GROMACS .gro file of C-alpha atoms in nm:
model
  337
    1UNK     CA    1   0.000   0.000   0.000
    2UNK     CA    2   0.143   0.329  -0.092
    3UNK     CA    3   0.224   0.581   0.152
    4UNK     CA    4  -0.030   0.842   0.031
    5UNK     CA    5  -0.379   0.560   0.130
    6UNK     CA    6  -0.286   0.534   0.471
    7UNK     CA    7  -0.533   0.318   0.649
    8UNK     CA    8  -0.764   0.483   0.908
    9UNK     CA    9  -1.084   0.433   1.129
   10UNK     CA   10  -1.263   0.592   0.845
   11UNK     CA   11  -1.119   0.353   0.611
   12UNK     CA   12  -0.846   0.391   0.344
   13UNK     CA   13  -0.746   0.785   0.265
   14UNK     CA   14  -0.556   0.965   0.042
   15UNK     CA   15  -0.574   1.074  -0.388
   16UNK     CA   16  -0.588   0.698  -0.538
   17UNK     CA   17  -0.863   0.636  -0.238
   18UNK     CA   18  -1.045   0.960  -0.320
   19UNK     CA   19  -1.004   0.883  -0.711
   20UNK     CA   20  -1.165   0.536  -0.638
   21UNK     CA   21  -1.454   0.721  -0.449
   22UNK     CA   22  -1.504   0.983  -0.744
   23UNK     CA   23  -1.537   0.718  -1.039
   24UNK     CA   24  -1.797   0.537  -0.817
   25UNK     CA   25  -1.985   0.831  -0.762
   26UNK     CA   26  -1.963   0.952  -1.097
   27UNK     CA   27  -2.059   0.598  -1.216
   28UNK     CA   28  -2.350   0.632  -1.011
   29UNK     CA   29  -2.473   0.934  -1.119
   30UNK     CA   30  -2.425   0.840  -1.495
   31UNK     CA   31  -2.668   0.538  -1.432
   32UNK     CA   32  -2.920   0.760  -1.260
   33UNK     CA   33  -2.896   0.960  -1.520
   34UNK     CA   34  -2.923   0.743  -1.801
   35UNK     CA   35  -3.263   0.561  -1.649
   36UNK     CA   36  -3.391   0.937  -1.639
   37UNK     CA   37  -3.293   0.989  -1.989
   38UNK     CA   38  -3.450   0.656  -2.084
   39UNK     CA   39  -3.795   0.729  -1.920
   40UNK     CA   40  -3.832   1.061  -2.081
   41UNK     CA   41  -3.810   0.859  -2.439
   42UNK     CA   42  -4.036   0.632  -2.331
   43UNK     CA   43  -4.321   0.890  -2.200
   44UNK     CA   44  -4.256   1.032  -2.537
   45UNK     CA   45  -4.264   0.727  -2.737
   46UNK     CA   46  -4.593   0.589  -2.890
   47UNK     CA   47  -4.585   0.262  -3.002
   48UNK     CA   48  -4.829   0.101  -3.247
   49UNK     CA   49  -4.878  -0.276  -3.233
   50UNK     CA   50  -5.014  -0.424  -3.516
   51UNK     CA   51  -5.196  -0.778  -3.556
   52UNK     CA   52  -5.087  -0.878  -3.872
   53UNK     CA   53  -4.776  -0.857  -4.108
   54UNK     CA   54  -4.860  -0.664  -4.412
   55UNK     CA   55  -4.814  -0.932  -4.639
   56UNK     CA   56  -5.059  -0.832  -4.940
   57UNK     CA   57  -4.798  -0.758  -5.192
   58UNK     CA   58  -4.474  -0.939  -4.977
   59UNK     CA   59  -4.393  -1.167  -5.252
   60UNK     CA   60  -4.562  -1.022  -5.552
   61UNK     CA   61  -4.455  -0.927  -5.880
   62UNK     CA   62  -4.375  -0.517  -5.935
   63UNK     CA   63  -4.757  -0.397  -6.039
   64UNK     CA   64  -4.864  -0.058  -5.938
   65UNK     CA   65  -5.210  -0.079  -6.072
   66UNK     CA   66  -5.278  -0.431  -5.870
   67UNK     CA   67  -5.143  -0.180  -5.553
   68UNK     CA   68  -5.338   0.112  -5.643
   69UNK     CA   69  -5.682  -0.123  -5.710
   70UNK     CA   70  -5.649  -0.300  -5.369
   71UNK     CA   71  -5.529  -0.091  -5.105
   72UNK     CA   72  -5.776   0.269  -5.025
   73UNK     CA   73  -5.616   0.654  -5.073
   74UNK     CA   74  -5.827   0.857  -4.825
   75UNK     CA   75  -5.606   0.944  -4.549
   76UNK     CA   76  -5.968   1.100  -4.349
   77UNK     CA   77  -6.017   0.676  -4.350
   78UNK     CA   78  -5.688   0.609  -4.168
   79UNK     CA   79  -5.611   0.699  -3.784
   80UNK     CA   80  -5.355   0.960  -3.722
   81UNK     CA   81  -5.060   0.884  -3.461
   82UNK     CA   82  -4.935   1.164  -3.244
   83UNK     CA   83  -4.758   1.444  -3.429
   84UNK     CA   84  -4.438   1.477  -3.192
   85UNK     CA   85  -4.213   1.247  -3.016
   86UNK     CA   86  -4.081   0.872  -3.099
   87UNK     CA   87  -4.297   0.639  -3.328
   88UNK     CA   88  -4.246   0.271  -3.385
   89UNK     CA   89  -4.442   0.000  -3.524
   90UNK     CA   90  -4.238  -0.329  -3.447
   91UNK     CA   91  -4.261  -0.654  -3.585
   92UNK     CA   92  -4.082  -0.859  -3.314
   93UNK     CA   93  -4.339  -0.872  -3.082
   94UNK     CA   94  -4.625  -1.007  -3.329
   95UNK     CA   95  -4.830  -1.321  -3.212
   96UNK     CA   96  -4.630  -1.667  -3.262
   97UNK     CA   97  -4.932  -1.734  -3.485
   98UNK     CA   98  -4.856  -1.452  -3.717
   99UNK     CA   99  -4.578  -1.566  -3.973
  100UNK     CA  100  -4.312  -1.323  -3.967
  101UNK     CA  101  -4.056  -1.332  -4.305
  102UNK     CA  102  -3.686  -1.394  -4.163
  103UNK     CA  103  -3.437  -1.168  -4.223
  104UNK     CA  104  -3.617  -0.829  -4.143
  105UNK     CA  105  -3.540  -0.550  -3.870
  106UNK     CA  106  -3.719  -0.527  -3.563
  107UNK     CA  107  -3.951  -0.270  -3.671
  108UNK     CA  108  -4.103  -0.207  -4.001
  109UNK     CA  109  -4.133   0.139  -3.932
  110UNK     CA  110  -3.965   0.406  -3.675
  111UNK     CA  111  -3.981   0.779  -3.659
  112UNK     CA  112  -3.685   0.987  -3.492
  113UNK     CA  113  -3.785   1.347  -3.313
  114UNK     CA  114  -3.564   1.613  -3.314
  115UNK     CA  115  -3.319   1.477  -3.544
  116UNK     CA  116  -3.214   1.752  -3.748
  117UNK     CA  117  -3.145   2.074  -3.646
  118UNK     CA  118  -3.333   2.426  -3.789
  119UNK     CA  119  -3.022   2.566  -3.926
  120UNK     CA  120  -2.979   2.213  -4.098
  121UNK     CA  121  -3.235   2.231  -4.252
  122UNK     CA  122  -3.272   2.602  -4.389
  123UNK     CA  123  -2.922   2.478  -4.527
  124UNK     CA  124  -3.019   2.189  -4.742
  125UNK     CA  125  -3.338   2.436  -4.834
  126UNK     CA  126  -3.101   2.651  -4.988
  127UNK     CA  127  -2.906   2.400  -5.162
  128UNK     CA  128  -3.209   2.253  -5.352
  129UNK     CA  129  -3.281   2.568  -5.446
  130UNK     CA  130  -2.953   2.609  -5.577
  131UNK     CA  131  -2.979   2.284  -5.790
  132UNK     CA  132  -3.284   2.381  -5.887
  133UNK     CA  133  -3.137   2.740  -6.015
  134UNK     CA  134  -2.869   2.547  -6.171
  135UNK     CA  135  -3.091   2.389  -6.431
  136UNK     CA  136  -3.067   2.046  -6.330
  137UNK     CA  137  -3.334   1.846  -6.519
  138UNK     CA  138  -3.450   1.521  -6.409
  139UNK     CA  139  -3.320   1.220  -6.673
  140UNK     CA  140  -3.529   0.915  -6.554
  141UNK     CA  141  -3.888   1.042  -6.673
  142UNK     CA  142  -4.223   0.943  -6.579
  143UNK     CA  143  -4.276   0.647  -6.355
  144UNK     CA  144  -4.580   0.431  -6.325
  145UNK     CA  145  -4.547   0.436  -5.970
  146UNK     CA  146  -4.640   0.809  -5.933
  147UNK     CA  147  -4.853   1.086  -5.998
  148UNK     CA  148  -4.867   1.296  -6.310
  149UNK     CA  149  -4.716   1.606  -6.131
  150UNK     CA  150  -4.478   1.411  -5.919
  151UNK     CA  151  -4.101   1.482  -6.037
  152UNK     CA  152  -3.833   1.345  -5.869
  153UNK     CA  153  -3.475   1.373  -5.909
  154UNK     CA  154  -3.249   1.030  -5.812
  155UNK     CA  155  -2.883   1.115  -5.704
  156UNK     CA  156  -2.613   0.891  -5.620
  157UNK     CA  157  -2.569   0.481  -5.665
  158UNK     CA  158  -2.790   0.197  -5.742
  159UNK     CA  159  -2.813  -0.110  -5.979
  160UNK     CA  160  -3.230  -0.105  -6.048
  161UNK     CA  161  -3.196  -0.366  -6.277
  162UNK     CA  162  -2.796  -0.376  -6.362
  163UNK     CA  163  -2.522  -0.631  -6.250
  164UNK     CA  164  -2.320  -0.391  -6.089
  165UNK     CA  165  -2.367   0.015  -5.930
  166UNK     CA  166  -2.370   0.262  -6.127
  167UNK     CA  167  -2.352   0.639  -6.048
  168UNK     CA  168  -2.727   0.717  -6.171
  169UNK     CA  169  -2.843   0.950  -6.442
  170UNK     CA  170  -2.956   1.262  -6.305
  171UNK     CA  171  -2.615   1.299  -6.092
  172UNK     CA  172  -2.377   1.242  -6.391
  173UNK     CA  173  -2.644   1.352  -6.697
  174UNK     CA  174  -2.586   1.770  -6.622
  175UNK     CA  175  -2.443   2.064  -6.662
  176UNK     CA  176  -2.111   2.143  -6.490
  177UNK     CA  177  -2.292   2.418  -6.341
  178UNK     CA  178  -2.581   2.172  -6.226
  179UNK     CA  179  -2.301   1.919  -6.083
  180UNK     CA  180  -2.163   2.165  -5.869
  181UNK     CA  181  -2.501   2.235  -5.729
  182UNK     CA  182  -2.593   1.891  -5.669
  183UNK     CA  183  -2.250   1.787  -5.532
  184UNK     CA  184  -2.285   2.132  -5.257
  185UNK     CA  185  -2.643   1.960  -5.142
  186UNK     CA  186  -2.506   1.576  -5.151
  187UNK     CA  187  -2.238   1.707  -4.937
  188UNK     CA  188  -2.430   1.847  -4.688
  189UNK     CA  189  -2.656   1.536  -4.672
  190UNK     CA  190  -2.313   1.329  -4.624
  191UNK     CA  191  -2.168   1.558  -4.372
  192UNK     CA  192  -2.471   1.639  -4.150
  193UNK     CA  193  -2.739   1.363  -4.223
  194UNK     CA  194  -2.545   1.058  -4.325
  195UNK     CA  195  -2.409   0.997  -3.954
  196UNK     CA  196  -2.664   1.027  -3.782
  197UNK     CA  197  -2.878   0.802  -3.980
  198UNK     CA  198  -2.579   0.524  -3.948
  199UNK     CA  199  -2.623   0.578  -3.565
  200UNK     CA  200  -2.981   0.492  -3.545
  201UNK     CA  201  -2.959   0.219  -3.836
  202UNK     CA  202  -2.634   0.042  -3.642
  203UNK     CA  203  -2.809   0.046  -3.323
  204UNK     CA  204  -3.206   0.009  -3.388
  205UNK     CA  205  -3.134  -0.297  -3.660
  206UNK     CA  206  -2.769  -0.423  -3.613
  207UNK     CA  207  -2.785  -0.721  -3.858
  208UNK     CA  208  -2.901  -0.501  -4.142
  209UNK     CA  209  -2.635  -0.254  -4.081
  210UNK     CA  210  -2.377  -0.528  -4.141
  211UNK     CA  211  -2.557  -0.603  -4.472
  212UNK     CA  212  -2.480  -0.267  -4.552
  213UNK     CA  213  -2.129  -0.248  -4.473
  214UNK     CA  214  -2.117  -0.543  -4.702
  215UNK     CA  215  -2.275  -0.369  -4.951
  216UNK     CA  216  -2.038  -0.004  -4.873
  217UNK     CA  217  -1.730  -0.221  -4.953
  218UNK     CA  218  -1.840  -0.377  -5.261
  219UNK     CA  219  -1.944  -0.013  -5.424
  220UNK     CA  220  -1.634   0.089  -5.299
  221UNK     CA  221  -1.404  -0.129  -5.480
  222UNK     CA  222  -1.618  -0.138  -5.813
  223UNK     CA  223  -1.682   0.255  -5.827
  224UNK     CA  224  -1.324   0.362  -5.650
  225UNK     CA  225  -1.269   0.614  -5.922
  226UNK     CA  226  -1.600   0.783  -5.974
  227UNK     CA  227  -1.612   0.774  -5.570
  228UNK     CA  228  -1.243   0.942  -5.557
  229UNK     CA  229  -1.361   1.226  -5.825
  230UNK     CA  230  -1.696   1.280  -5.664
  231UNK     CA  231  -1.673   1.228  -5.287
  232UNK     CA  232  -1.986   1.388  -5.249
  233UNK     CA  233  -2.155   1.000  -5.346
  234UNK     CA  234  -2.023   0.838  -5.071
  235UNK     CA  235  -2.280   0.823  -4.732
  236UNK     CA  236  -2.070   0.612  -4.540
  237UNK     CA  237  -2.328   0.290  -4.602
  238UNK     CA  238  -2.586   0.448  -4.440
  239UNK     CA  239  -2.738   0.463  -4.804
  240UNK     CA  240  -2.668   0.481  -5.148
  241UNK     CA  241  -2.925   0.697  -5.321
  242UNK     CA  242  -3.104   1.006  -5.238
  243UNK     CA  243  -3.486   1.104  -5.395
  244UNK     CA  244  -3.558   1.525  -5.349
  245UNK     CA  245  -3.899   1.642  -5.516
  246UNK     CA  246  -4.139   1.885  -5.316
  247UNK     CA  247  -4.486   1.794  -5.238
  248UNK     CA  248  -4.530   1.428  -5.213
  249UNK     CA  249  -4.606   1.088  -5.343
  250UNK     CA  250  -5.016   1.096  -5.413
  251UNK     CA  251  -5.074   0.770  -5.504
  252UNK     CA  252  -5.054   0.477  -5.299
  253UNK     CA  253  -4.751   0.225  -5.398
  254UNK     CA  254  -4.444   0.008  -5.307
  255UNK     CA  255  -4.138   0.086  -5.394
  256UNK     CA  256  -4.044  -0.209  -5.615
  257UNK     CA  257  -3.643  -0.153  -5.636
  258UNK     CA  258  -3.604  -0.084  -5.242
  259UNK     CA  259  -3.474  -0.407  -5.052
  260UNK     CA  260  -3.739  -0.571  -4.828
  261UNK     CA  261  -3.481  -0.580  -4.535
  262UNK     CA  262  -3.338  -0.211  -4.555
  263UNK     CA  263  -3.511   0.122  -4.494
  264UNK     CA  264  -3.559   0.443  -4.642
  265UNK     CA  265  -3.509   0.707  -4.451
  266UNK     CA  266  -3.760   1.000  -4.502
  267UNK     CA  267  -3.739   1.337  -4.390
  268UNK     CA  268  -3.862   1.726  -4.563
  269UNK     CA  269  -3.773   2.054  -4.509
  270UNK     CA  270  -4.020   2.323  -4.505
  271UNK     CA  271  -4.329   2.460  -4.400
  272UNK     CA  272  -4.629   2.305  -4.473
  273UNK     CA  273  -4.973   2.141  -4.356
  274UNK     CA  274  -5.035   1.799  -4.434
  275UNK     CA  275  -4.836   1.517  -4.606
  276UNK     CA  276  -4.889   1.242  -4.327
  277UNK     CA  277  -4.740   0.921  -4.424
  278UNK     CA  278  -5.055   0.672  -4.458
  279UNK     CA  279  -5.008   0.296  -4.484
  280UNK     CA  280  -5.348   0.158  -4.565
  281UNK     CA  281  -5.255  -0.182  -4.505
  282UNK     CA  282  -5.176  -0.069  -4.132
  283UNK     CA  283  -5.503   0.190  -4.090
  284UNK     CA  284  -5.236   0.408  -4.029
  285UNK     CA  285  -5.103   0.793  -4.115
  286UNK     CA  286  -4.792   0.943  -3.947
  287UNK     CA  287  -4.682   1.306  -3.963
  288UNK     CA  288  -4.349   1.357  -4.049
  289UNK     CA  289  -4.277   1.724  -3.915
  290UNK     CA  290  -3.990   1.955  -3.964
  291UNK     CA  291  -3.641   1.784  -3.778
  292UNK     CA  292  -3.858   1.471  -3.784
  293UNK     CA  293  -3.630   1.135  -3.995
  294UNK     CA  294  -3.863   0.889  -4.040
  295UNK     CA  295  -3.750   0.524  -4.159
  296UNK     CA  296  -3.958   0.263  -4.319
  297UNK     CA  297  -3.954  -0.079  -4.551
  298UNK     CA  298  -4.099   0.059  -4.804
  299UNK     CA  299  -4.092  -0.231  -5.062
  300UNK     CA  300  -4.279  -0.413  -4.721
  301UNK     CA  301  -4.594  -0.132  -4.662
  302UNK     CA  302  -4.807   0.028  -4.910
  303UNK     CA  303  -4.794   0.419  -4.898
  304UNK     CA  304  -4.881   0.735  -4.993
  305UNK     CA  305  -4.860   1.088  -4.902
  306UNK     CA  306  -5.165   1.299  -4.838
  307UNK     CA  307  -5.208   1.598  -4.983
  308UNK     CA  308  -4.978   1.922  -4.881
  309UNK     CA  309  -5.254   2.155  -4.790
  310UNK     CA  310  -5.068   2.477  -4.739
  311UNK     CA  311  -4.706   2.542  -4.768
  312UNK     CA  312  -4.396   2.439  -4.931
  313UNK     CA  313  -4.212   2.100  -4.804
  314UNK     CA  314  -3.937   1.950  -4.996
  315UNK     CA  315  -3.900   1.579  -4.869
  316UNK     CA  316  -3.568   1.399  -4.913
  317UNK     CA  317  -3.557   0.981  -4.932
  318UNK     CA  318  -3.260   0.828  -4.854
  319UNK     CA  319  -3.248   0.493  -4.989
  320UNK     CA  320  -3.103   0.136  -5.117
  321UNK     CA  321  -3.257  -0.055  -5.379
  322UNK     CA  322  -3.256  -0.414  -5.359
  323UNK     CA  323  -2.998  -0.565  -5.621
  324UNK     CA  324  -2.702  -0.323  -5.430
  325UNK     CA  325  -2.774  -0.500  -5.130
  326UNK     CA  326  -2.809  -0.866  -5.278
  327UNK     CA  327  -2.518  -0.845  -5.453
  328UNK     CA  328  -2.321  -0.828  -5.168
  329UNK     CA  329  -2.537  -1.060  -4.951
  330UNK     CA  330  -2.662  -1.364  -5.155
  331UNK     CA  331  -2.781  -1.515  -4.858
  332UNK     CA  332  -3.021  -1.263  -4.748
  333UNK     CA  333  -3.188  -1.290  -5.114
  334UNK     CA  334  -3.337  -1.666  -5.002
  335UNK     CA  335  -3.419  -1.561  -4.647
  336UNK     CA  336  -3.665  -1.209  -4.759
  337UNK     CA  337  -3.673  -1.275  -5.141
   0.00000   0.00000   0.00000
């Protein structure tokens, strides 16, 4: 025993004694304070069981008018979860009668308060406008999955239909003066977004996030160079692809290329009055509000928007489709396929 924790009546003094003390204490009060932390989620958190997996269109064939024909579009039929705080709908604790597909996360869908940050988002505002001053034209034209009036533009990776990624049309199909303007917004969503959403994707569905990181190396080796000469592509393997259109997605769908097993993450910037999320299949519709990120398996639930009744919102989908994640995880294909 060192001369400095001299035994006494009181028990053993002196610093390494008093250090010893400290860390307990601190310890202590890092415990108390995480529990406190923990119930204030939960009294915030609304959970949303459901009886049945949504298993209509699970296994079928890409058809947007079977979708359309079978599931309803009036959100006023649907019932509306709270506005603020923590949403989940999870899938784990389903009945042992209710058949469950392997592979999935634990929840089909989760929605994150308070995730990004005003001055985050009056930033990526600006940058869309930017691209959209730039001239930037969408290149992959109408699809049968939306809306007459609903544009989208489709930056970053995927393989749709392709053997291996490919950086997609509307990020290499512009201007210079449109690239630069699209690289300035991609940024931003890499540098401020990207993490954040690989924090709550590692931790809320840990298997999936592996998938991923399979999936990050393999677009790293095969798209090194277009990765080196336009960093702005790489998210860290959070996701490969980013959707930006304003308004929303009107009629209901599934997002054939999406993997069954990933999610999109969702979130808009703005201000505006309606646009809830509504799954039909569930008898659901969800707000997603300003600094709200909302992530769902949306080749799993039918969906649509309702309608923006005042306001602008600009609504950004961060996503994987299916083949980028297959091709670097054959297995999963014959557990969710």
């Amino acid at each position: 025993m060192s001369k400095s924790n001299k035994p006494t009546r009181r028990g053993i003094r002196g610093p390494e004694a008093r250090a010893i003390r400290r860390a307990t204490r601190m310890a202590k009060l890092d415990e108390k304070k995480s529990k406190k932390v923990k119930a204030a989620v939960e009294r915030g958190m609304h959970t949303h069981r459901i009886k049945e997996f949504p298993a209509t269109f699970y296994r079928a064939k890409p058809d947007g008018a079977a979708v359309r024909n079978a599931m309803p579009s009036d959100p006023d039929q649907l019932t509306a979860l709270p506005t603020t705080g923590k949403v989940q709908v999870p899938l784990r604790d389903l009945a042992d009668s209710v058949k469950v597909p392997g592979g999935l996360p634990p929840y089909l869908i989760i929605r994150f308060d308070r995730f990004i940050t005003d001055a985050d988002q009056e930033r990526l505002r600006k940058r869309w406008d930017d691209v959209l001053a730039s001239g930037a034209q969408p290149q992959s034209g109408k699809h049968s999955n939306r809306s007459a009036n609903d544009t989208a533009f489709h930056f970053g990776i995927w393989e749709v239909t392709a053997s291996q990624p490919y950086v997609t049309a509307d990020t290499r199909s512009q201007t210079p003066q449109a690239i630069v303007a699209i690289d300035a917004l991609l940024r931003y969503i890499g540098d401020f977004i990207a993490g954040k959403i690989a924090s709550v994707f590692e931790t809320h569905a840990p298997e999936q996030w592996e998938a991923m990181q399979r999936a990050y190396l393999r677009v790293q080796t095969i798209l090194a160079t277009e990765l080196l000469n336009r960093p702005s592509l790489d998210f860290g393997g959070a996701f490969f692809a980013v959707a930006v259109k304003e308004g929303g997605s009107g009629l209901v769908h599934i997002d054939w290329h999406d993997c069954r097993a990933i999610w999109a993450f969702v979130f808009a910037v703005g201000d505006w009055e309606g646009a809830e999320f509504c799954a039909p299949e569930l008898g659901i519709k969800i707000p997603i509000r300003p600094g709200q990120v909302f992530a769902v398996l949306a080749r799993v639930v039918a969906h649509f928007s309702a309608p923006v009744t005042q306001g602008r919102r600009i609504v950004f989908t961060c996503f994987t489709d299916n083949l980028t994640v297959l091709h670097a995880n054959p297995n999963l294909f014959t557990v969710v396929a």
